[in-house]
Amino acid sequence: MKIVGVYSIKGGVGKTSSTVNLAYLAAEAGHRTLVWDLDPQGAASYFFRVKPKIKGGGRALLRGKRALDDIIKGTDFELLELLPADFSFRNMDILLEGAKKKPIRQLQRLLKPVVGDYDYVFFDCPPSISLMSENIFRAADALMVPLIPSTLSERTLLQLKDFLRKQEGFGALKLLPFFSMVDPERSLHQDTIERLSAKHKGVLEARIPLSPEVERMGIHRMPLPAYAPSNPASSAYRALWEEVAEAL
Amino acid sequence: MNPVVIDHLLADGSDLDTAADVVQAALRCQAAPPTESRRRYFDSFEWSLYLAGAALEEEVMGDRREVAWLDLADNGAALARQGVDVELGLAVDLPPGPVHTRLAPVLGIRRLLPMVSLACRSRTLRVLNDDDKTVVRVVLEQCRIAGEGARPEVLLPARLRIAGVRGYQREQEDATRQLEALLALQPAHAPLLLAALAATGRRPGAYSSKLDYRLDPKQPAEAALRNILLGLLDTLEANVDGTRRNLDPEFLHDLRVATRRTRSALSQVKGVLPPAIVEDFKHRFAWLQQVTGPVRDLDVYLLDFPKLKTSLPAPLRPGLDPLKDWLAAHYDGERQALAKALDSERFLALLRDWRAYLEAPSRSLAADAATPIEDVANRRIRRMFKRVIREGRAIADNSPAEDLHDLRKTCKKLRYLMEFFQSLYPTTEIKGLIKQTKVLLNNLGGFQDLAVQAQHLADTAVAMQAADAAPVEAQLAMGALISHLLEQQQRARREFARIFSGFDSEANRALFGRLFGPPTTTTSARHGAADSNRARA
Ligand SMILES: Nc1ncnc2c1ncn2[C@@H]1O[C@H](COP(=O)(O)OP(=O)(O)OP(=O)(O)O)[C@@H](O)[C@H]1O
Ligand SMILES: [Mg+2]
């Protein structure tokens, strides 16, 4: 089982859109796939038409009162399942602090019983650096980091790298930054992409274009490649998935 | 709770579209357009996938071709899928992917063979909740067994599958209850694949190269022995076609094992069949063993090649390539010779005559033909065990290699005897003894096979040299390989004493005595004999 966190300190950079589309493509390629919606806003759950609600909330989940098995929902797509969000996830750090031991390894612990059930797990992460994100870093094999081609997003990448460097035990965590919401019309975007790609090695080749079709996912409540398989943005996600699968 | 797949059979004669209308009237759902597909189900000759609770389905729909790994325990629900554009065969032929990952360890070196082909028409209806989310999948399906040759096509009963979606168990129960009330449904007792196999008269798991006879202890020895020999002949014949077509190396291997066992049964179970028959067929099966040998040797080489290569230091490895080319070049010639032998009148007559003899009414006048098989088995195993002990004890650190070879032969005979007659003895005990004998055989086999391989390599090097096909690098690499093999062989030799003393333990001897009757000489007397043997060696 490979675990991929789709993460950024910044909000609104395309984390949820990427999680939903990549997980769909993983399942379409025949892998048993789980999306874990860790964001209390429940956007990923919304895309899969699942109510963002867990009986007993995050507390019941962390205390083991509700097994993952009871909470996971099948989606409209074969081999693709979802662990929905719950509004109580907004207090996740408090809940994690309350864990008796190893508050930074709770996600990892919770996933243990389903290790044999999936080939890929995708975390849709809320934007922030918190105890929760530390849990994500500990559990994941790779972090995908969407970058909007701007100077500001370089700073968020540097912050993240800095954070990971200062902590113990992230040696094996693969960092997979990629460009998201790329506007082909804007030369500034192109310049930034070239500059950042040259400076930071490991930035993925595939780029997700800025596209109204991606925004429409909210209307369809479906992964983009499920209703517009030949749209250029779908092709971009497909290229991204292939690169990620390769990197894992 | 994992989702459950429930299969029903539709009442005779009801068609898919009418049933689909009923489902749509009863449940809020979305219907996908009907699809036509061709499916083939694959397994190895020995049903490795079926025995692991799985099935491999290839589905062709329009220009899309896909393989799926199905869970037979869950009515054939798919656990993994993968697009394909190659003919299915060996595990290495399938590109890496989720199905390959599951297939490779189960299939091993065997080849996938198509077991049954279906032409299917399906309609999928997704039952939706208020969010238009799929909560249950209803699949209506009508399949016919795709005609092979002139056989009329068999239409399988139409199926209605209610596939649960994880987390929506209640919705599945509701849908099931409603549809059961509206349609004339019967529970399907087997997944589609198994129903299709049954309709073609194929029995999954039917072939196994394992010896598994239920013998009656009081049965006259001749009848029991014929029974064993017939089973071996069935196994042998079952593997002829796969060997001739070279589907995978296991066909030839199983064929040879059945041949060797036949020879062993003929020569080891003495006094039961008429001596003239025994002599004649021993001779003819020895020929079969011999003509199948060269290809088997090359198979073993080629299968072992990657391992042999990695046993060399990296810089020497490319030097083995000319050897591989050489072996591959000789492979075709040897295969042709084998195919010719298997098509020869000599071989066909052997099978024919042997079956005719075994199936004819009993007529043996040999001394033990009418003795209860139990007594014959006890006697033969007892004697062979004693012989193993005697020969083993006589082996000292400086005994010549031939002594170990002889012991191996004796040991093999003991193993086969125990395997033939295992149903006459308590399962745990006899299995334990067979296993222990195998440990000893492994050691002896390692010793001998490594020596043979080293010798074979040396001969090959000479032949390659003569044909100007052995550059210096190849000679160096082969030399290094020979020394590696001989080192391993020496290791096996050093371990012999320890492994044999495990076999020759007090407890083991007592167990043999208990199972096969008391030895004819006392333990202490045999010790004496062994001591004097050792002194001589
Ligand atoms: N490639 C794109 N082209 C156009 N719009 C996009 C693209 N990717 C995402 N969007 C839109 O941008 C908004 C934010 O995207 P998304 O929700 O995927 O980001 P996020 O990083 O998950 O946000 P948050 O931090 O709030 O969780 C959404 O309205 C989405 O439809
Ligand atoms: Mg989001």
mmCIF file of N, CA, C and O in Angstrom, chain B residues 43-96:
data_model
loop_
_atom_site.group_PDB
_atom_site.id
_atom_site.type_symbol
_atom_site.label_atom_id
_atom_site.label_comp_id
_atom_site.label_asym_id
_atom_site.label_seq_id
_atom_site.Cartn_x
_atom_site.Cartn_y
_atom_site.Cartn_z
ATOM 1 N N ASP B 43 -6.650 -20.256 -16.411
ATOM 2 C CA ASP B 43 -6.007 -20.836 -15.231
ATOM 3 C C ASP B 43 -4.837 -21.671 -15.725
ATOM 4 O O ASP B 43 -4.687 -21.880 -16.927
ATOM 5 N N SER B 44 -4.012 -22.125 -14.793
ATOM 6 C CA SER B 44 -2.933 -23.004 -15.216
ATOM 7 C C SER B 44 -3.487 -24.416 -15.342
ATOM 8 O O SER B 44 -4.602 -24.699 -14.907
ATOM 9 N N PHE B 45 -2.697 -25.290 -15.921
ATOM 10 C CA PHE B 45 -3.108 -26.675 -16.115
ATOM 11 C C PHE B 45 -3.503 -27.316 -14.791
ATOM 12 O O PHE B 45 -4.415 -28.126 -14.725
ATOM 13 N N GLU B 46 -2.799 -26.934 -13.728
ATOM 14 C CA GLU B 46 -3.121 -27.551 -12.432
ATOM 15 C C GLU B 46 -4.036 -26.659 -11.587
ATOM 16 O O GLU B 46 -4.137 -26.835 -10.392
ATOM 17 N N TRP B 47 -4.698 -25.704 -12.221
ATOM 18 C CA TRP B 47 -5.717 -24.868 -11.570
ATOM 19 C C TRP B 47 -5.153 -24.102 -10.379
ATOM 20 O O TRP B 47 -5.792 -24.001 -9.323
ATOM 21 N N SER B 48 -3.975 -23.535 -10.538
ATOM 22 C CA SER B 48 -3.348 -22.819 -9.423
ATOM 23 C C SER B 48 -4.220 -21.658 -8.930
ATOM 24 O O SER B 48 -4.284 -21.388 -7.742
ATOM 25 N N LEU B 49 -4.864 -20.947 -9.876
ATOM 26 C CA LEU B 49 -5.648 -19.780 -9.471
ATOM 27 C C LEU B 49 -6.899 -20.236 -8.724
ATOM 28 O O LEU B 49 -7.228 -19.721 -7.653
ATOM 29 N N TYR B 50 -7.582 -21.188 -9.293
ATOM 30 C CA TYR B 50 -8.791 -21.708 -8.664
ATOM 31 C C TYR B 50 -8.499 -22.196 -7.255
ATOM 32 O O TYR B 50 -9.233 -21.900 -6.312
ATOM 33 N N LEU B 51 -7.397 -22.903 -7.098
ATOM 34 C CA LEU B 51 -7.057 -23.430 -5.781
ATOM 35 C C LEU B 51 -6.697 -22.307 -4.811
ATOM 36 O O LEU B 51 -6.788 -22.478 -3.601
ATOM 37 N N ALA B 52 -6.300 -21.147 -5.357
ATOM 38 C CA ALA B 52 -6.020 -19.998 -4.495
ATOM 39 C C ALA B 52 -7.280 -19.145 -4.306
ATOM 40 O O ALA B 52 -7.215 -18.043 -3.779
ATOM 41 N N GLY B 53 -8.409 -19.624 -4.782
ATOM 42 C CA GLY B 53 -9.668 -18.892 -4.589
ATOM 43 C C GLY B 53 -9.837 -17.721 -5.553
ATOM 44 O O GLY B 53 -10.612 -16.810 -5.295
ATOM 45 N N ALA B 54 -9.117 -17.760 -6.672
ATOM 46 C CA ALA B 54 -9.166 -16.622 -7.588
ATOM 47 C C ALA B 54 -9.462 -17.080 -9.010
ATOM 48 O O ALA B 54 -9.455 -18.279 -9.302
ATOM 49 N N ALA B 55 -9.742 -16.118 -9.870
ATOM 50 C CA ALA B 55 -9.914 -16.411 -11.283
ATOM 51 C C ALA B 55 -9.393 -15.226 -12.074
ATOM 52 O O ALA B 55 -9.394 -14.095 -11.583
ATOM 53 N N LEU B 56 -8.936 -15.511 -13.284
ATOM 54 C CA LEU B 56 -8.477 -14.448 -14.165
ATOM 55 C C LEU B 56 -9.433 -14.352 -15.340
ATOM 56 O O LEU B 56 -9.612 -15.317 -16.075
ATOM 57 N N GLU B 57 -10.022 -13.164 -15.485
ATOM 58 C CA GLU B 57 -10.988 -12.961 -16.552
ATOM 59 C C GLU B 57 -10.422 -11.976 -17.558
ATOM 60 O O GLU B 57 -9.925 -10.922 -17.179
ATOM 61 N N GLU B 58 -10.502 -12.341 -18.818
ATOM 62 C CA GLU B 58 -10.133 -11.396 -19.873
ATOM 63 C C GLU B 58 -11.428 -10.950 -20.531
ATOM 64 O O GLU B 58 -12.251 -11.789 -20.901
ATOM 65 N N GLU B 59 -11.614 -9.649 -20.643
ATOM 66 C CA GLU B 59 -12.850 -9.158 -21.240
ATOM 67 C C GLU B 59 -12.524 -8.254 -22.410
ATOM 68 O O GLU B 59 -11.705 -7.343 -22.294
ATOM 69 N N VAL B 60 -13.164 -8.516 -23.527
ATOM 70 C CA VAL B 60 -12.985 -7.663 -24.693
ATOM 71 C C VAL B 60 -14.319 -7.004 -24.985
ATOM 72 O O VAL B 60 -15.328 -7.675 -25.207
ATOM 73 N N MET B 61 -14.299 -5.660 -24.929
ATOM 74 C CA MET B 61 -15.535 -4.919 -25.174
ATOM 75 C C MET B 61 -15.185 -3.842 -26.182
ATOM 76 O O MET B 61 -14.402 -2.946 -25.884
ATOM 77 N N GLY B 62 -15.732 -3.952 -27.386
ATOM 78 C CA GLY B 62 -15.326 -3.022 -28.436
ATOM 79 C C GLY B 62 -13.837 -3.176 -28.666
ATOM 80 O O GLY B 62 -13.348 -4.296 -28.832
ATOM 81 N N ASP B 63 -13.094 -2.056 -28.623
ATOM 82 C CA ASP B 63 -11.654 -2.200 -28.848
ATOM 83 C C ASP B 63 -10.892 -2.162 -27.525
ATOM 84 O O ASP B 63 -9.682 -1.993 -27.507
ATOM 85 N N ARG B 64 -11.622 -2.295 -26.409
ATOM 86 C CA ARG B 64 -10.941 -2.296 -25.114
ATOM 87 C C ARG B 64 -10.758 -3.725 -24.626
ATOM 88 O O ARG B 64 -11.684 -4.535 -24.689
ATOM 89 N N ARG B 65 -9.555 -4.029 -24.191
ATOM 90 C CA ARG B 65 -9.302 -5.362 -23.686
ATOM 91 C C ARG B 65 -8.698 -5.236 -22.291
ATOM 92 O O ARG B 65 -7.752 -4.488 -22.082
ATOM 93 N N GLU B 66 -9.247 -5.990 -21.345
ATOM 94 C CA GLU B 66 -8.879 -5.795 -19.954
ATOM 95 C C GLU B 66 -8.808 -7.151 -19.259
ATOM 96 O O GLU B 66 -9.540 -8.064 -19.619
ATOM 97 N N VAL B 67 -7.920 -7.274 -18.285
ATOM 98 C CA VAL B 67 -7.963 -8.480 -17.458
ATOM 99 C C VAL B 67 -8.341 -8.088 -16.038
ATOM 100 O O VAL B 67 -7.989 -7.004 -15.577
ATOM 101 N N ALA B 68 -9.069 -8.975 -15.377
ATOM 102 C CA ALA B 68 -9.476 -8.704 -13.996
ATOM 103 C C ALA B 68 -9.138 -9.906 -13.140
ATOM 104 O O ALA B 68 -9.196 -11.052 -13.591
ATOM 105 N N TRP B 69 -8.752 -9.628 -11.916
ATOM 106 C CA TRP B 69 -8.472 -10.674 -10.936
ATOM 107 C C TRP B 69 -9.710 -10.771 -10.055
ATOM 108 O O TRP B 69 -10.087 -9.810 -9.396
ATOM 109 N N LEU B 70 -10.358 -11.926 -10.083
ATOM 110 C CA LEU B 70 -11.641 -12.065 -9.400
ATOM 111 C C LEU B 70 -11.511 -12.895 -8.124
ATOM 112 O O LEU B 70 -10.708 -13.812 -8.033
ATOM 113 N N ASP B 71 -12.339 -12.531 -7.168
ATOM 114 C CA ASP B 71 -12.372 -13.230 -5.893
ATOM 115 C C ASP B 71 -13.536 -14.230 -5.915
ATOM 116 O O ASP B 71 -14.695 -13.835 -5.865
ATOM 117 N N LEU B 72 -13.218 -15.513 -6.016
ATOM 118 C CA LEU B 72 -14.288 -16.511 -6.120
ATOM 119 C C LEU B 72 -15.099 -16.607 -4.834
ATOM 120 O O LEU B 72 -16.263 -16.983 -4.846
ATOM 121 N N ALA B 73 -14.465 -16.258 -3.709
ATOM 122 C CA ALA B 73 -15.186 -16.335 -2.443
ATOM 123 C C ALA B 73 -16.277 -15.269 -2.372
ATOM 124 O O ALA B 73 -17.236 -15.397 -1.631
ATOM 125 N N ASP B 74 -16.132 -14.197 -3.142
ATOM 126 C CA ASP B 74 -17.142 -13.144 -3.153
ATOM 127 C C ASP B 74 -17.849 -13.158 -4.514
ATOM 128 O O ASP B 74 -17.995 -12.119 -5.154
ATOM 129 N N ASN B 75 -18.282 -14.312 -4.952
ATOM 130 C CA ASN B 75 -19.036 -14.451 -6.192
ATOM 131 C C ASN B 75 -18.361 -13.851 -7.404
ATOM 132 O O ASN B 75 -19.033 -13.424 -8.342
ATOM 133 N N GLY B 76 -17.047 -13.793 -7.374
ATOM 134 C CA GLY B 76 -16.332 -13.286 -8.541
ATOM 135 C C GLY B 76 -16.231 -11.779 -8.615
ATOM 136 O O GLY B 76 -16.130 -11.221 -9.707
ATOM 137 N N ALA B 77 -16.256 -11.082 -7.465
ATOM 138 C CA ALA B 77 -16.050 -9.634 -7.477
ATOM 139 C C ALA B 77 -14.600 -9.338 -7.876
ATOM 140 O O ALA B 77 -13.699 -10.083 -7.513
ATOM 141 N N ALA B 78 -14.401 -8.234 -8.634
ATOM 142 C CA ALA B 78 -13.053 -7.911 -9.119
ATOM 143 C C ALA B 78 -12.224 -7.270 -8.013
ATOM 144 O O ALA B 78 -12.678 -6.369 -7.333
ATOM 145 N N LEU B 79 -11.006 -7.763 -7.839
ATOM 146 C CA LEU B 79 -10.097 -7.171 -6.857
ATOM 147 C C LEU B 79 -9.050 -6.291 -7.526
ATOM 148 O O LEU B 79 -8.433 -5.462 -6.884
ATOM 149 N N ALA B 80 -8.826 -6.498 -8.800
ATOM 150 C CA ALA B 80 -7.861 -5.679 -9.520
ATOM 151 C C ALA B 80 -8.166 -5.796 -11.014
ATOM 152 O O ALA B 80 -8.688 -6.811 -11.463
ATOM 153 N N ARG B 81 -7.840 -4.728 -11.726
ATOM 154 C CA ARG B 81 -8.026 -4.723 -13.181
ATOM 155 C C ARG B 81 -6.787 -4.158 -13.845
ATOM 156 O O ARG B 81 -6.041 -3.400 -13.232
ATOM 157 N N GLN B 82 -6.656 -4.476 -15.106
ATOM 158 C CA GLN B 82 -5.501 -3.973 -15.843
ATOM 159 C C GLN B 82 -5.794 -4.078 -17.328
ATOM 160 O O GLN B 82 -6.290 -5.117 -17.785
ATOM 161 N N GLY B 83 -5.494 -3.016 -18.061
ATOM 162 C CA GLY B 83 -5.642 -3.089 -19.507
ATOM 163 C C GLY B 83 -4.529 -3.957 -20.088
ATOM 164 O O GLY B 83 -3.430 -3.988 -19.540
ATOM 165 N N VAL B 84 -4.824 -4.680 -21.167
ATOM 166 C CA VAL B 84 -3.775 -5.513 -21.777
ATOM 167 C C VAL B 84 -3.787 -5.375 -23.285
ATOM 168 O O VAL B 84 -4.824 -5.119 -23.882
ATOM 169 N N ASP B 85 -2.621 -5.558 -23.889
ATOM 170 C CA ASP B 85 -2.584 -5.637 -25.344
ATOM 171 C C ASP B 85 -1.688 -6.785 -25.788
ATOM 172 O O ASP B 85 -1.182 -6.792 -26.892
ATOM 173 N N VAL B 86 -1.512 -7.765 -24.894
ATOM 174 C CA VAL B 86 -0.711 -8.935 -25.270
ATOM 175 C C VAL B 86 -1.557 -10.183 -25.080
ATOM 176 O O VAL B 86 -2.559 -10.177 -24.382
ATOM 177 N N GLU B 87 -1.164 -11.268 -25.744
ATOM 178 C CA GLU B 87 -1.803 -12.561 -25.533
ATOM 179 C C GLU B 87 -1.406 -13.029 -24.122
ATOM 180 O O GLU B 87 -0.253 -12.883 -23.724
ATOM 181 N N LEU B 88 -2.337 -13.567 -23.386
ATOM 182 C CA LEU B 88 -1.995 -14.058 -22.057
ATOM 183 C C LEU B 88 -1.243 -15.377 -22.172
ATOM 184 O O LEU B 88 -1.539 -16.193 -23.033
ATOM 185 N N GLY B 89 -0.266 -15.546 -21.288
ATOM 186 C CA GLY B 89 0.517 -16.777 -21.320
ATOM 187 C C GLY B 89 1.249 -16.927 -20.008
ATOM 188 O O GLY B 89 0.648 -17.173 -18.975
ATOM 189 N N LEU B 90 2.553 -16.697 -20.053
ATOM 190 C CA LEU B 90 3.330 -16.769 -18.828
ATOM 191 C C LEU B 90 3.185 -15.459 -18.056
ATOM 192 O O LEU B 90 2.830 -14.429 -18.624
ATOM 193 N N ALA B 91 3.486 -15.529 -16.745
ATOM 194 C CA ALA B 91 3.370 -14.317 -15.925
ATOM 195 C C ALA B 91 4.249 -13.199 -16.472
ATOM 196 O O ALA B 91 3.861 -12.033 -16.456
ATOM 197 N N VAL B 92 5.442 -13.562 -17.000
ATOM 198 C CA VAL B 92 6.348 -12.524 -17.497
ATOM 199 C C VAL B 92 5.816 -11.829 -18.751
ATOM 200 O O VAL B 92 6.264 -10.736 -19.085
ATOM 201 N N ASP B 93 4.857 -12.467 -19.443
ATOM 202 C CA ASP B 93 4.318 -11.846 -20.656
ATOM 203 C C ASP B 93 3.396 -10.673 -20.337
ATOM 204 O O ASP B 93 3.188 -9.798 -21.172
ATOM 205 N N LEU B 94 2.798 -10.690 -19.148
ATOM 206 C CA LEU B 94 1.858 -9.633 -18.772
ATOM 207 C C LEU B 94 2.646 -8.459 -18.202
ATOM 208 O O LEU B 94 3.430 -8.634 -17.283
ATOM 209 N N PRO B 95 2.446 -7.248 -18.755
ATOM 210 C CA PRO B 95 3.205 -6.098 -18.242
ATOM 211 C C PRO B 95 2.871 -5.856 -16.763
ATOM 212 O O PRO B 95 1.809 -6.264 -16.298
ATOM 213 N N PRO B 96 3.792 -5.182 -16.048
ATOM 214 C CA PRO B 96 3.540 -4.903 -14.638
ATOM 215 C C PRO B 96 2.223 -4.146 -14.461
ATOM 216 O O PRO B 96 1.844 -3.367 -15.338
#
